[in-house]
Structure formats: structure tokens, C-alpha cells
Amino acid sequence: MQVSGASGVCLAMHEFSRRIAFEDVPTAGAFMVFGAHRDMFEVARNFAHFFAHESCGFCTPCRVGTSLVVRCMDKIAKGLGSQHEIREIFRIHRLLNVASHCGLGQAACNPVFDTLNKFRPAYERRLRSLDFEPAFDLDGALASARQMTGRDDPGAHFVGESQGFGVHP
Amino acid sequence: MKQPTFLLDGMPVPFEEGQTIMDAAMAADAFIPHLCHHPEFKPQGSCKLCTVKANGRHVSSCTMQARDGMEVENNTPDLNDKRRTLLQMLFVEGNHFCPSCEKSGNCMLQALAYELEMLSPHFDQFYPDRPVDASHPDVLLDFNRCILCELCVRASRDVDGKSVFALSGRGIGKHLIVNAESGRLADTDFSLLDRAAHVCPVGVILEKRKGFAVPIGQRLYDEKPIGQQMERLAARTAKVEV
Ligand code: SF4
Ligand code: SF4
Ligand code: FES
């Protein structure tokens, strides 16, 4: 349950008996209830897009930070995420929280941060590895070169991890 | 009456009523990293490089008024780490290829990256598409390096009285525009004599036919790192910067 709008706090099932105090409703008295069938990762990803879209772009942390969080969340959604993205999100959250010019940036990572803490499995089951994955697809990046040279033989393809050649140790 | 004083990393800094933390630090020759601040113009508070911790709270030192007895943390590992991340954000948001940039060695963004030991951009590049404007006979605009500090906006509006520049758009799409129907600098009354032609801390507003005039080794930040140049930074005025 998301209390007080997108920048408020997200409560998990085990907190349902908790009392909601004044500090919990900093922005508005709104409640959003998400059923058990909802994927809390997708909920948070949607919020991340919302904040990147809403950022006015005045200050550096919020302008760039909200977009960086979107990139991390999209990378995880594509199945290319790793613990690296999770650490990045935490780091950006800590920066935006204290350095943003206004409340939007300060609270922009709250839903991502809360769901990460309380619905961690929703994130982790999407991670490709617990270490690091590059955001770009090396073989995909060669596509334009293949087109220009008219080649499509095995030698013109990058053989990745799945074929047994480790990109990473 | 005793002059009011605050502590900057334990060092007493005197100030006049109404001065910001940044103003007082500048006057005392104490370095606080900054990009959008310039002593000649109204503080803006957008780059956030100058973030300090005053009495335990994070504030922008260029907009926060000093108070008697305030305890301000400035040069701490935690704050410098945050500043490094802000610099990395500014680098990946634009297109910065320092070796081919006319401003290299005289650039505040680059100088701060050295000062704060930023070793890599860390984040994936955004590679924004920002075509240059070479329409003006004397000035080139390379928007790729704009950090949206609005110094040119402030100078052109408040000093030159022309309002040649403005920021447009929102979020990550925010960008600098030229106030002409065509959007081209040639179609404004902008001139090399404008204050705005000489305030850009990075390599956007460049005088034509004058690139790489100072040899490597003698450029502004070759001589001394930016952290030791607060006195010069505090003395920036139209006279010295033209
Ligand atoms: S503006 Fe500064 S940081 Fe950017 S490319 Fe030029 S020298 Fe480098
Ligand atoms: S052109 Fe230069 S002075 Fe103007 S906003 Fe961009 S970085 Fe700042
Ligand atoms: S120098 Fe204070 S926010 Fe830019």
C-alpha cells in the first residue's frame, strides 16, 4: 500500500496493523492499494518514470538522477540487471535525498527505495546475475558494421557468455 | 559589537549580516567547490556542487545565509563523494571530449573533476544530440558542453539587458536556447563585447578564431589546482574576464 502519493511511504503486508502518523503523510492524504497479484517492481518502475518525467530539470541531482534511476529500472526489467543496479539506485537515492533543490527530487527515489527494501524478491528474481551485467549488447552493437560490410558469417558475430565464452570471469 | 563568525571545517570565518556561506568563504579565501555561482551575479543554487552540511543539515552554501555560531562541514569525504557523483552526472549528461575542447585547462568542470579526483564518468553516457550553432560571425556555441548553470542567461539579462539566452524544456530534456525566432545566435544582437560572452565556466560560448591560444602548461588550471584559486575566483569581474 502506497501512503500519501508517489513520494510517500510504501507499506508491506506485515505493516498493515501499524498506525499512520502525521509524518507518514508529508504530501497528501492519498492511498494507493495494490493487490497481491501486482508486481511491486513494475509499480516502482512506473513511479521512477513518473518522477523523471516530472523533474523540472533545475538542479543537477534531480535532473540527471531521476533519469539514471529510470535506466537502472529499465535495465532490470529487461532482465539485464545485477546487484550493481541495486547499489546504484541506493547511491542515487542517498544523493537526491539531501542534495536536490526541492521536495520532488528529495522524495523521487522513495517508492523505489521502499519497495527495494520491502519487496526485494520482486527485484531479485529479475536480476540476471548477482554481479554485473553491461547495459549494451555487444553483438547488437556490431549489427550496423555487419550491414555495411554485408557479412553475416560466424566470424562477424560476437560470441557471448551463453555460448560458453565468458565475457566476465 | 563582535563580528559574527561561523566555523568552516573548524576554522572561524567572519561574515557580514546577510552574507551567504559561500560569500564569506570566498572573502576568507576558503575553497568551496561551485559551478553555477559567480560573485558578480545573483546566486542561483542549481548545480549543487557547493552543498555543505550546516548544523547537520545539507544546504547549498551559495544561497544559504551564514549565521553566528553555525558549524559548517565542507571538505569531508562524504560531501566530496556526493560532489564527485554530481560531476559525473554533469559529464554523462552532455558530450565532453576534453582533449578536443578549446576550454580544456581553463574549464571549471574539468578543474573540479581533477580537484575531486573523479577518475571516470562512472555512469553510462547519455550522448544527447545537441547541434552546434556557428551562425554568429564572432562566436561559436557548442551546446554539447552546457551544464545549464544559467550564468550566460543571468549575464545577458541582468548586465547586457539583452536576454539572448534562456533555458527551455524540462527534466533531462532541459537545454539552452537562443532568443531569436530562428533560434540562431546570428539573428540576435549578441556581441563579443557582451558580459555574457565571457562568463561560461565550460566550453560552450567560444570566441571564433581564438582556440587553444594558451599552450598546455600555462593554462588557468595548469598553474594551480582550482582548490587553491579561491582568491581569483572571488575577484571575477567583467574587467578580468573579458
Ligand atoms: S567543457 Fe570542460 S569538461 Fe567539457 S569537454 Fe570542455 S574542457 Fe572538458
Ligand atoms: S552556456 Fe555556459 S554559461 Fe550558459 S548555461 Fe550553459 S554552461 Fe552555463
Ligand atoms: S554553486 Fe551553489 S548550487 Fe551551484
Short mmCIF file of C-alpha atoms and ligand atoms in Angstrom, two decimals:
data_model
loop_
_atom_site.label_atom_id
_atom_site.label_comp_id
_atom_site.label_asym_id
_atom_site.label_seq_id
_atom_site.Cartn_x
_atom_site.Cartn_y
_atom_site.Cartn_z
CA MET A 1 0.00 0.00 0.00
CA GLN A 2 1.42 3.39 -1.01
CA VAL A 3 0.54 6.08 1.51
CA SER A 4 0.47 9.78 0.66
CA GLY A 5 1.07 9.61 -3.05
CA ALA A 6 4.06 8.60 -5.11
CA SER A 7 6.61 10.28 -2.86
CA GLY A 8 5.18 8.87 0.36
CA VAL A 9 5.91 5.57 2.03
CA CYS A 10 5.12 2.12 0.79
CA LEU A 11 3.79 -0.32 3.38
CA ALA A 12 4.16 -4.06 3.04
CA MET A 13 1.72 -6.69 4.29
CA HIS A 14 3.44 -7.14 7.64
CA GLU A 15 2.93 -3.46 8.45
CA PHE A 16 -0.82 -3.43 7.98
CA SER A 17 -1.53 -3.15 11.69
CA ARG A 18 0.76 -0.13 12.00
CA ARG A 19 -0.72 3.25 12.82
CA ILE A 20 -0.28 6.01 10.25
CA ALA A 21 1.03 9.16 11.87
CA PHE A 22 1.40 12.73 10.68
CA GLU A 23 4.98 12.07 9.49
CA ASP A 24 3.71 9.38 7.13
CA VAL A 25 1.59 11.77 5.10
CA PRO A 26 4.00 14.53 4.09
CA THR A 27 2.40 15.34 0.75
CA ALA A 28 -1.20 14.26 0.67
CA GLY A 29 -3.74 12.01 2.26
CA ALA A 30 -3.94 9.68 -0.72
CA PHE A 31 -3.82 5.90 -0.50
CA MET A 32 -2.98 3.50 -3.28
CA VAL A 33 -3.74 -0.13 -2.65
CA PHE A 34 -2.01 -2.76 -4.76
CA GLY A 35 -3.48 -6.25 -4.76
CA ALA A 36 -1.37 -9.34 -4.14
CA HIS A 37 -1.36 -10.10 -7.88
CA ARG A 38 0.54 -6.86 -8.59
CA ASP A 39 4.25 -6.89 -9.30
CA MET A 40 5.73 -4.33 -6.94
CA PHE A 41 8.80 -3.97 -9.13
CA GLU A 42 6.64 -2.76 -12.02
CA VAL A 43 4.82 -0.41 -9.66
CA ALA A 44 8.14 1.13 -8.60
CA ARG A 45 9.40 1.28 -12.18
CA ASN A 46 6.30 3.18 -13.13
CA PHE A 47 6.91 5.65 -10.28
CA ALA A 48 10.53 6.08 -11.40
CA HIS A 49 9.32 7.05 -14.89
CA PHE A 50 6.79 9.39 -13.33
CA PHE A 51 9.45 11.27 -11.37
CA ALA A 52 11.87 11.54 -14.30
CA HIS A 53 9.02 13.00 -16.30
CA GLU A 54 8.00 15.40 -13.53
CA SER A 55 11.51 16.67 -12.77
CA CYS A 56 11.70 20.32 -13.81
CA GLY A 57 15.40 19.97 -14.59
CA PHE A 58 16.59 22.91 -12.50
CA CYS A 59 19.11 21.13 -10.28
CA THR A 60 21.71 18.58 -11.27
CA PRO A 61 20.89 15.72 -8.86
CA CYS A 62 17.19 15.51 -9.70
CA ARG A 63 17.51 16.28 -13.40
CA VAL A 64 20.12 13.60 -14.06
CA GLY A 65 19.47 11.32 -11.07
CA THR A 66 15.82 10.59 -11.85
CA SER A 67 16.82 9.61 -15.39
CA LEU A 68 19.62 7.41 -14.13
CA VAL A 69 17.18 5.56 -11.86
CA VAL A 70 14.89 5.01 -14.84
CA ARG A 71 17.79 3.50 -16.74
CA CYS A 72 18.61 1.17 -13.87
CA MET A 73 14.98 0.07 -13.51
CA ASP A 74 14.57 -0.46 -17.26
CA LYS A 75 17.76 -2.47 -17.35
CA ILE A 76 16.48 -4.71 -14.56
CA ALA A 77 13.10 -5.01 -16.34
CA LYS A 78 14.87 -6.20 -19.48
CA GLY A 79 16.49 -8.96 -17.48
CA LEU A 80 19.93 -7.37 -17.72
CA GLY A 81 20.14 -6.14 -14.15
CA SER A 82 22.51 -7.15 -11.40
CA GLN A 83 23.34 -6.18 -7.83
CA HIS A 84 25.27 -3.31 -9.40
CA GLU A 85 22.00 -1.59 -10.40
CA ILE A 86 20.58 -2.07 -6.92
CA ARG A 87 23.66 -0.47 -5.39
CA GLU A 88 23.46 2.38 -7.90
CA ILE A 89 19.84 3.06 -7.02
CA PHE A 90 20.69 3.21 -3.31
CA ARG A 91 23.56 5.58 -4.01
CA ILE A 92 21.49 7.90 -6.20
CA HIS A 93 18.73 7.80 -3.59
CA ARG A 94 21.13 8.99 -0.87
CA LEU A 95 22.35 11.85 -3.07
CA LEU A 96 18.94 13.04 -4.26
CA ASN A 97 17.61 12.87 -0.75
CA VAL A 98 20.00 15.52 0.55
CA ALA A 99 21.17 17.50 -2.47
CA SER A 100 18.01 18.14 -4.51
CA HIS A 101 16.62 21.63 -4.61
CA CYS A 102 13.03 20.76 -3.79
CA GLY A 103 10.85 18.05 -2.35
CA LEU A 104 10.27 16.33 -5.69
CA GLY A 105 13.89 15.34 -6.07
CA GLN A 106 14.30 14.66 -2.36
CA ALA A 107 11.47 12.16 -2.43
CA ALA A 108 11.85 10.90 -6.00
CA CYS A 109 13.53 7.66 -5.03
CA ASN A 110 11.29 6.89 -2.05
CA PRO A 111 9.00 4.38 -3.76
CA VAL A 112 11.93 2.60 -5.38
CA PHE A 113 13.86 2.62 -2.12
CA ASP A 114 10.89 1.36 -0.08
CA THR A 115 9.92 -1.39 -2.47
CA LEU A 116 13.55 -2.42 -2.78
CA ASN A 117 13.71 -2.83 0.96
CA LYS A 118 10.33 -4.45 1.44
CA PHE A 119 9.77 -6.39 -1.77
CA ARG A 120 13.32 -7.37 -2.56
CA PRO A 121 12.35 -10.72 -4.16
CA ALA A 122 10.37 -8.82 -6.83
CA TYR A 123 13.66 -7.27 -7.85
CA GLU A 124 15.98 -10.16 -7.32
CA ARG A 125 14.14 -12.67 -9.40
CA ARG A 126 14.70 -10.35 -12.36
CA LEU A 127 18.42 -9.99 -11.89
CA ARG A 128 20.45 -11.78 -14.47
CA SER A 129 23.42 -12.24 -12.20
CA LEU A 130 24.30 -11.08 -8.74
CA ASP A 131 27.42 -9.38 -10.01
CA PHE A 132 27.49 -7.08 -13.01
CA GLU A 133 25.99 -7.03 -16.49
CA PRO A 134 26.80 -4.44 -19.16
CA ALA A 135 23.84 -2.36 -20.35
CA PHE A 136 24.66 -2.72 -24.01
CA ASP A 137 24.60 -5.79 -26.18
CA LEU A 138 27.99 -6.14 -27.82
CA ASP A 139 26.76 -8.34 -30.63
CA GLY A 140 23.85 -5.96 -31.24
CA ALA A 141 26.28 -3.06 -31.47
CA LEU A 142 28.06 -4.85 -34.32
CA ALA A 143 24.86 -5.05 -36.37
CA SER A 144 25.46 -1.84 -38.31
CA ALA A 145 29.03 -2.90 -39.10
CA ARG A 146 27.73 -6.24 -40.40
CA GLN A 147 25.21 -4.43 -42.55
CA MET A 148 27.88 -2.15 -44.02
CA THR A 149 30.23 -4.98 -44.83
CA GLY A 150 27.48 -7.34 -45.97
CA ARG A 151 28.77 -10.06 -43.67
CA ASP A 152 26.80 -12.41 -41.52
CA ASP A 153 29.19 -15.31 -41.05
CA PRO A 154 30.00 -16.62 -37.58
CA GLY A 155 33.22 -14.58 -37.53
CA ALA A 156 31.18 -11.37 -37.73
CA HIS A 157 29.34 -12.20 -34.55
CA PHE A 158 30.43 -11.68 -31.03
CA VAL A 159 30.14 -14.94 -29.18
CA GLY A 160 28.85 -14.16 -25.72
CA GLU A 161 28.59 -15.84 -22.38
CA SER A 162 25.71 -18.09 -23.38
CA GLN A 163 27.86 -19.79 -25.98
CA GLY A 164 30.46 -20.62 -23.42
CA PHE A 165 32.86 -17.74 -23.86
CA GLY A 166 32.81 -15.80 -20.63
CA VAL A 167 32.51 -12.05 -21.02
CA HIS A 168 33.17 -11.90 -17.33
CA PRO A 169 35.33 -14.14 -15.25
CA MET B 1 29.93 44.51 18.74
CA LYS B 2 31.91 41.40 17.93
CA GLN B 3 31.75 40.41 14.26
CA PRO B 4 29.58 37.34 13.71
CA THR B 5 31.52 34.20 12.85
CA PHE B 6 30.80 30.64 11.76
CA LEU B 7 33.02 27.60 11.71
CA LEU B 8 34.01 26.15 8.35
CA ASP B 9 35.55 22.74 8.98
CA GLY B 10 36.56 24.10 12.38
CA MET B 11 38.07 27.31 11.02
CA PRO B 12 36.44 30.55 12.19
CA VAL B 13 35.10 32.57 9.25
CA PRO B 14 33.85 36.10 9.93
CA PHE B 15 30.93 37.43 7.90
CA GLU B 16 28.67 40.44 7.45
CA GLU B 17 24.98 40.10 8.22
CA GLY B 18 23.20 38.88 5.08
CA GLN B 19 26.24 37.23 3.50
CA THR B 20 25.90 33.66 2.32
CA ILE B 21 28.24 30.90 3.48
CA MET B 22 29.81 31.00 0.00
CA ASP B 23 30.34 34.80 0.04
CA ALA B 24 32.04 34.65 3.43
CA ALA B 25 34.17 31.64 2.48
CA MET B 26 35.27 33.42 -0.71
CA ALA B 27 36.21 36.50 1.24
CA ALA B 28 38.20 34.33 3.63
CA ASP B 29 39.94 32.56 0.73
CA ALA B 30 38.46 29.20 1.78
CA PHE B 31 37.52 26.95 -1.11
CA ILE B 32 34.03 25.53 -1.52
CA PRO B 33 33.53 23.76 -4.89
CA HIS B 34 30.99 25.53 -7.09
CA LEU B 35 29.92 25.86 -10.72
CA CYS B 36 26.78 27.95 -11.04
CA HIS B 37 27.94 30.54 -8.54
CA HIS B 38 29.75 33.70 -9.64
CA PRO B 39 30.35 36.66 -7.31
CA GLU B 40 29.05 39.15 -9.85
CA PHE B 41 25.62 37.58 -10.24
CA LYS B 42 22.62 36.73 -8.14
CA PRO B 43 23.05 33.25 -6.63
CA GLN B 44 21.21 30.53 -8.44
CA GLY B 45 21.62 27.30 -6.46
CA SER B 46 21.18 24.77 -9.23
CA CYS B 47 24.42 22.84 -9.74
CA LYS B 48 24.53 21.69 -6.09
CA LEU B 49 28.32 21.32 -6.14
CA CYS B 50 28.51 23.74 -3.23
CA THR B 51 26.40 21.54 -0.96
CA VAL B 52 27.70 21.69 2.61
CA LYS B 53 26.39 20.47 5.94
CA ALA B 54 25.38 23.38 8.14
CA ASN B 55 24.41 22.45 11.69
CA GLY B 56 23.84 18.92 10.47
CA ARG B 57 21.61 19.79 7.52
CA HIS B 58 22.62 19.68 3.86
CA VAL B 59 22.28 23.12 2.25
CA SER B 60 23.56 24.98 -0.81
CA SER B 61 26.24 27.28 0.54
CA CYS B 62 25.78 29.78 -2.31
CA THR B 63 22.21 30.51 -1.28
CA MET B 64 22.27 29.81 2.47
CA GLN B 65 22.84 32.83 4.70
CA ALA B 66 25.56 32.45 7.30
CA ARG B 67 24.53 32.60 10.95
CA ASP B 68 26.58 33.35 14.00
CA GLY B 69 27.98 30.21 15.57
CA MET B 70 26.94 27.95 12.69
CA GLU B 71 29.04 24.81 12.27
CA VAL B 72 29.63 24.08 8.60
CA GLU B 73 31.20 20.91 7.20
CA ASN B 74 32.71 21.39 3.77
CA ASN B 75 35.80 19.35 2.91
CA THR B 76 34.66 15.93 4.13
CA PRO B 77 34.92 12.56 2.35
CA ASP B 78 31.14 12.18 2.34
CA LEU B 79 30.44 15.61 0.79
CA ASN B 80 33.24 15.26 -1.73
CA ASP B 81 31.88 11.86 -2.70
CA LYS B 82 28.48 13.42 -3.37
CA ARG B 83 30.12 16.22 -5.37
CA ARG B 84 32.02 13.67 -7.42
CA THR B 85 28.76 11.95 -8.28
CA LEU B 86 27.25 15.31 -9.29
CA LEU B 87 30.23 15.96 -11.57
CA GLN B 88 29.84 12.52 -13.12
CA MET B 89 26.18 13.30 -13.75
CA LEU B 90 27.12 16.55 -15.49
CA PHE B 91 29.73 14.80 -17.61
CA VAL B 92 27.47 11.99 -18.86
CA GLU B 93 24.52 14.30 -19.39
CA GLY B 94 26.40 16.27 -22.05
CA ASN B 95 29.12 15.40 -24.55
CA HIS B 96 32.52 16.26 -23.12
CA PHE B 97 35.62 15.33 -25.09
CA CYS B 98 38.19 17.35 -23.20
CA PRO B 99 41.22 16.67 -25.46
CA SER B 100 39.49 18.37 -28.39
CA CYS B 101 37.85 21.13 -26.37
CA GLU B 102 39.08 24.73 -26.64
CA LYS B 103 38.24 25.26 -22.98
CA SER B 104 40.45 22.43 -21.74
CA GLY B 105 42.73 23.68 -18.98
CA ASN B 106 40.56 26.73 -18.41
CA CYS B 107 37.37 24.86 -17.66
CA MET B 108 35.80 24.81 -14.19
CA LEU B 109 34.06 21.49 -14.72
CA GLN B 110 37.29 19.83 -15.74
CA ALA B 111 39.24 21.56 -12.96
CA LEU B 112 36.75 20.36 -10.34
CA ALA B 113 36.91 16.84 -11.73
CA TYR B 114 40.66 16.92 -11.14
CA GLU B 115 40.27 18.55 -7.74
CA LEU B 116 37.74 15.99 -6.54
CA GLU B 117 39.64 13.10 -8.10
CA MET B 118 36.93 12.00 -10.45
CA LEU B 119 38.64 9.15 -12.30
CA SER B 120 35.86 8.06 -14.64
CA PRO B 121 32.37 9.17 -15.70
CA HIS B 122 31.05 6.04 -13.93
CA PHE B 123 27.54 6.22 -15.43
CA ASP B 124 26.59 5.29 -18.99
CA GLN B 125 26.76 8.28 -21.31
CA PHE B 126 23.50 9.92 -22.42
CA TYR B 127 25.00 11.08 -25.75
CA PRO B 128 22.43 13.85 -26.27
CA ASP B 129 22.01 15.26 -29.75
CA ARG B 130 22.91 18.94 -29.48
CA PRO B 131 23.92 20.55 -32.80
CA VAL B 132 26.34 23.47 -32.54
CA ASP B 133 25.39 26.98 -33.62
CA ALA B 134 28.14 28.53 -35.75
CA SER B 135 25.92 31.18 -37.30
CA HIS B 136 27.40 34.19 -35.49
CA PRO B 137 30.44 35.84 -37.14
CA ASP B 138 32.47 36.04 -33.92
CA VAL B 139 31.10 33.42 -31.54
CA LEU B 140 30.57 29.68 -31.68
CA LEU B 141 28.05 27.94 -29.43
CA ASP B 142 28.83 24.32 -28.65
CA PHE B 143 25.80 23.22 -26.65
CA ASN B 144 27.28 19.76 -26.13
CA ARG B 145 29.19 21.06 -23.13
CA CYS B 146 26.44 23.10 -21.48
CA ILE B 147 25.93 22.38 -17.78
CA LEU B 148 22.82 24.57 -17.53
CA CYS B 149 24.32 26.90 -14.92
CA GLU B 150 22.45 29.90 -16.37
CA LEU B 151 25.42 32.24 -15.94
CA CYS B 152 25.07 33.39 -19.55
CA VAL B 153 21.33 33.74 -19.01
CA ARG B 154 21.88 35.93 -15.95
CA ALA B 155 24.67 37.98 -17.55
CA SER B 156 22.75 38.68 -20.75
CA ARG B 157 19.58 39.58 -18.90
CA ASP B 158 20.93 41.43 -15.86
CA VAL B 159 24.08 43.10 -17.22
CA ASP B 160 23.74 43.32 -21.00
CA GLY B 161 19.98 43.91 -20.90
CA LYS B 162 19.51 41.68 -23.94
CA SER B 163 18.21 38.32 -22.67
CA VAL B 164 19.85 36.47 -25.52
CA PHE B 165 19.84 33.12 -23.69
CA ALA B 166 17.25 31.08 -21.82
CA LEU B 167 16.73 27.53 -20.63
CA SER B 168 13.92 25.57 -22.16
CA GLY B 169 12.34 22.17 -21.67
CA ARG B 170 12.22 20.11 -18.50
CA GLY B 171 13.85 17.18 -16.80
CA ILE B 172 16.71 15.58 -18.68
CA GLY B 173 15.50 17.38 -21.81
CA LYS B 174 16.37 20.78 -20.36
CA HIS B 175 18.58 22.76 -22.73
CA LEU B 176 19.90 26.20 -23.56
CA ILE B 177 18.14 28.17 -26.28
CA VAL B 178 18.85 31.40 -28.10
CA ASN B 179 16.16 34.04 -28.02
CA ALA B 180 15.50 34.52 -31.72
CA GLU B 181 12.68 33.31 -33.87
CA SER B 182 15.14 31.27 -35.90
CA GLY B 183 16.89 30.10 -32.74
CA ARG B 184 20.22 31.19 -34.22
CA LEU B 185 22.72 33.42 -32.47
CA ALA B 186 23.34 35.39 -35.68
CA ASP B 187 19.77 36.62 -35.50
CA THR B 188 20.23 38.29 -32.10
CA ASP B 189 22.13 41.45 -31.16
CA PHE B 190 24.66 39.35 -29.24
CA SER B 191 28.21 40.67 -29.44
CA LEU B 192 31.67 39.70 -28.24
CA LEU B 193 31.59 42.79 -26.05
CA ASP B 194 28.66 41.39 -24.04
CA ARG B 195 29.32 40.27 -20.48
CA ALA B 196 27.56 37.02 -21.40
CA ALA B 197 30.25 36.26 -23.98
CA HIS B 198 32.78 35.73 -21.18
CA VAL B 199 31.03 34.04 -18.26
CA CYS B 200 30.61 30.46 -19.39
CA PRO B 201 32.54 28.24 -16.94
CA VAL B 202 32.78 25.48 -19.56
CA GLY B 203 33.36 25.40 -23.31
CA VAL B 204 30.02 26.48 -24.79
CA ILE B 205 30.40 30.16 -25.67
CA LEU B 206 33.65 30.39 -27.62
CA GLU B 207 35.30 33.22 -29.46
CA LYS B 208 35.94 32.24 -33.06
CA ARG B 209 39.48 32.16 -34.45
CA LYS B 210 40.95 32.04 -30.96
CA GLY B 211 41.08 28.37 -29.96
CA PHE B 212 43.96 26.85 -28.00
CA ALA B 213 45.62 30.27 -27.61
CA VAL B 214 47.48 29.35 -24.42
CA PRO B 215 49.89 26.43 -24.55
CA ILE B 216 49.42 23.41 -22.30
CA GLY B 217 51.28 24.03 -19.09
CA GLN B 218 50.33 27.70 -18.88
CA ARG B 219 46.56 27.44 -18.84
CA LEU B 220 44.49 28.66 -15.92
CA TYR B 221 44.33 25.37 -14.05
CA ASP B 222 47.75 24.08 -15.15
CA GLU B 223 49.44 26.52 -12.86
CA LYS B 224 47.50 25.79 -9.70
CA PRO B 225 44.58 23.45 -8.96
CA ILE B 226 41.22 25.17 -8.64
CA GLY B 227 41.17 24.46 -4.90
CA GLN B 228 43.98 26.97 -4.45
CA GLN B 229 42.41 29.68 -6.57
CA MET B 230 39.54 30.93 -4.43
CA GLU B 231 41.06 34.39 -4.32
CA ARG B 232 40.98 34.66 -8.11
CA LEU B 233 37.51 33.11 -8.24
CA ALA B 234 36.27 35.67 -5.73
CA ALA B 235 37.72 38.52 -7.81
CA ARG B 236 35.99 37.54 -11.05
CA THR B 237 34.50 40.66 -12.63
CA ALA B 238 33.85 42.00 -16.11
CA LYS B 239 37.27 43.61 -16.14
CA VAL B 240 39.33 40.46 -15.58
CA GLU B 241 37.23 38.07 -17.61
CA VAL B 242 36.97 39.94 -20.92
S1 SF4 C 1 33.71 21.96 -21.35
FE1 SF4 C 1 35.30 21.40 -19.87
S2 SF4 C 1 34.74 19.34 -19.23
FE2 SF4 C 1 33.63 19.77 -21.11
S3 SF4 C 1 34.90 18.99 -22.77
FE3 SF4 C 1 35.46 21.15 -22.49
S4 SF4 C 1 37.18 21.09 -21.05
FE4 SF4 C 1 36.19 19.13 -20.93
S1 SF4 C 2 26.24 28.13 -21.97
FE1 SF4 C 2 27.76 28.11 -20.33
S2 SF4 C 2 27.11 29.81 -19.01
FE2 SF4 C 2 25.37 29.33 -20.30
S3 SF4 C 2 24.14 27.85 -19.12
FE3 SF4 C 2 25.50 26.66 -20.44
S4 SF4 C 2 27.28 26.24 -19.17
FE4 SF4 C 2 26.20 27.92 -18.19
S1 FES C 3 27.37 26.86 -6.65
FE1 FES C 3 25.80 26.63 -5.20
S2 FES C 3 24.38 25.38 -6.26
FE2 FES C 3 25.87 25.82 -7.82
#
